[in-house]
Amino acid sequence: MLRIHFTSEDLVRVRVASAPDPLWEITCSLHRLQTSRGRWAYADWYRETRTTLSGTPLGVAVRRLLVPMLPRARYLPDFLTPHEAADGLDRGLAAVVDTPPVRVAHEIRLLDRLTGAPDWAPRLVERETREELAKLLRAYHDAVIAPHESRVAVGVAGERALRARDALDNGLDAMLRGLSPAVRWQPPVLYVDYVEDRDLYLAGRGLRLIPSYFCWQSPISMADDTLRPILVYPVHGLRATAPDVPPDASLAALLGRTRAAALRSLALGATTSELARFLGVSVPTATRHTTVLRDAGLVISQRRHNAVLHTLTPLGAAMLRATSRQAPQDPLAPGVT
């Protein structure tokens, strides 16, 4: 059990990541390759990844180098998932390479004692070796994460919208209570089902919540309590898949004025009932509109308690931005049909 202790200062410093963290997605996806648990939820990704890596030099490097450094175990070296990755893969890998050798040596010793480190791991104190590891992490990301980045982004965006909705409607307590079945909020402590028994005192530093598409059931935190506190946890009941039809084939259904208005109204998220009231239509009609938008890959729908919350996918947001640039007038204006 992990017990995260909050102060009043921490409660006003809770943040939800605005985008997928590429190094945590790499880490959690490697864990998916190391176990059959939850494999059904990632079945298409797993099959494609096995095909991509099987019999290739990259596959050999992943098995011999990455898996031993990021095992599905009680301890992972923190320097491989730096805070800077919040700003993208380039920043994250640069931080890995720039890690002070003293810290690298310390964390490799911990890995060896708690889990078992590969024989070559002590060489990571050398910058050149860390640069090679960073290149391998990038190659892995490009091969097996990047092709699925849209669905990863959809999952994180949907989770962020859910958390924002909980916070706006019912306060921070509701947001923390709804994080995951593995998390229980009993103020001022957040109890997390964990691989070991420990306490994390935030002491005014706040907590950064990182929803992860490839995290399955069990949340993860940094091993070193002196680092910026984070909690990586699974996206809420979602395994988004890419639309079965090309977006261009489905987008024709969006030419109607009502669906254009629906798309715009979902920019900040809305339930089916809220959308129906906004459009002035019945709930079944609003449901038909969201179904078309969802089939086109523009909207994601998630059940939350007794309601269904609809939010834009990255594709939907991009289309809305493009439409705004090309036609700044109101989508309901005359001439828009």
Short mmCIF file of C-alpha atoms in Angstrom, two decimals, residues 247-248 250-256 259-260 263-264 293 296-298 312-327:
data_model
loop_
_atom_site.label_atom_id
_atom_site.label_comp_id
_atom_site.label_asym_id
_atom_site.label_seq_id
_atom_site.Cartn_x
_atom_site.Cartn_y
_atom_site.Cartn_z
CA PRO A 247 -11.94 9.83 -41.47
CA ASP A 248 -12.60 11.46 -44.85
CA SER A 250 -17.15 9.79 -42.30
CA LEU A 251 -16.58 13.53 -42.12
CA ALA A 252 -19.22 14.10 -44.80
CA ALA A 253 -21.78 13.39 -42.10
CA LEU A 254 -20.59 16.54 -40.30
CA LEU A 255 -21.72 18.96 -42.99
CA GLY A 256 -25.06 19.48 -41.30
CA ARG A 259 -23.69 18.45 -36.01
CA ALA A 260 -21.34 21.38 -36.57
CA LEU A 263 -18.95 19.48 -32.40
CA ARG A 264 -18.32 23.01 -31.20
CA LEU A 293 -19.23 12.05 -34.49
CA ALA A 296 -15.91 9.57 -37.53
CA GLY A 297 -13.19 9.54 -34.87
CA LEU A 298 -14.00 13.09 -33.73
CA LEU A 312 -13.31 15.80 -28.58
CA THR A 313 -10.52 13.56 -29.81
CA PRO A 314 -7.33 15.23 -31.09
CA LEU A 315 -8.74 14.83 -34.61
CA GLY A 316 -11.99 16.51 -33.59
CA ALA A 317 -10.14 19.38 -31.93
CA ALA A 318 -7.92 19.79 -34.99
CA MET A 319 -10.94 19.89 -37.28
CA LEU A 320 -12.60 22.48 -35.08
CA ARG A 321 -9.45 24.62 -35.15
CA ALA A 322 -9.13 24.27 -38.91
CA THR A 323 -12.79 25.19 -39.40
CA SER A 324 -12.35 28.23 -37.18
CA ARG A 325 -9.33 29.39 -39.21
CA GLN A 326 -11.04 28.88 -42.56
CA ALA A 327 -14.48 30.17 -41.58
#
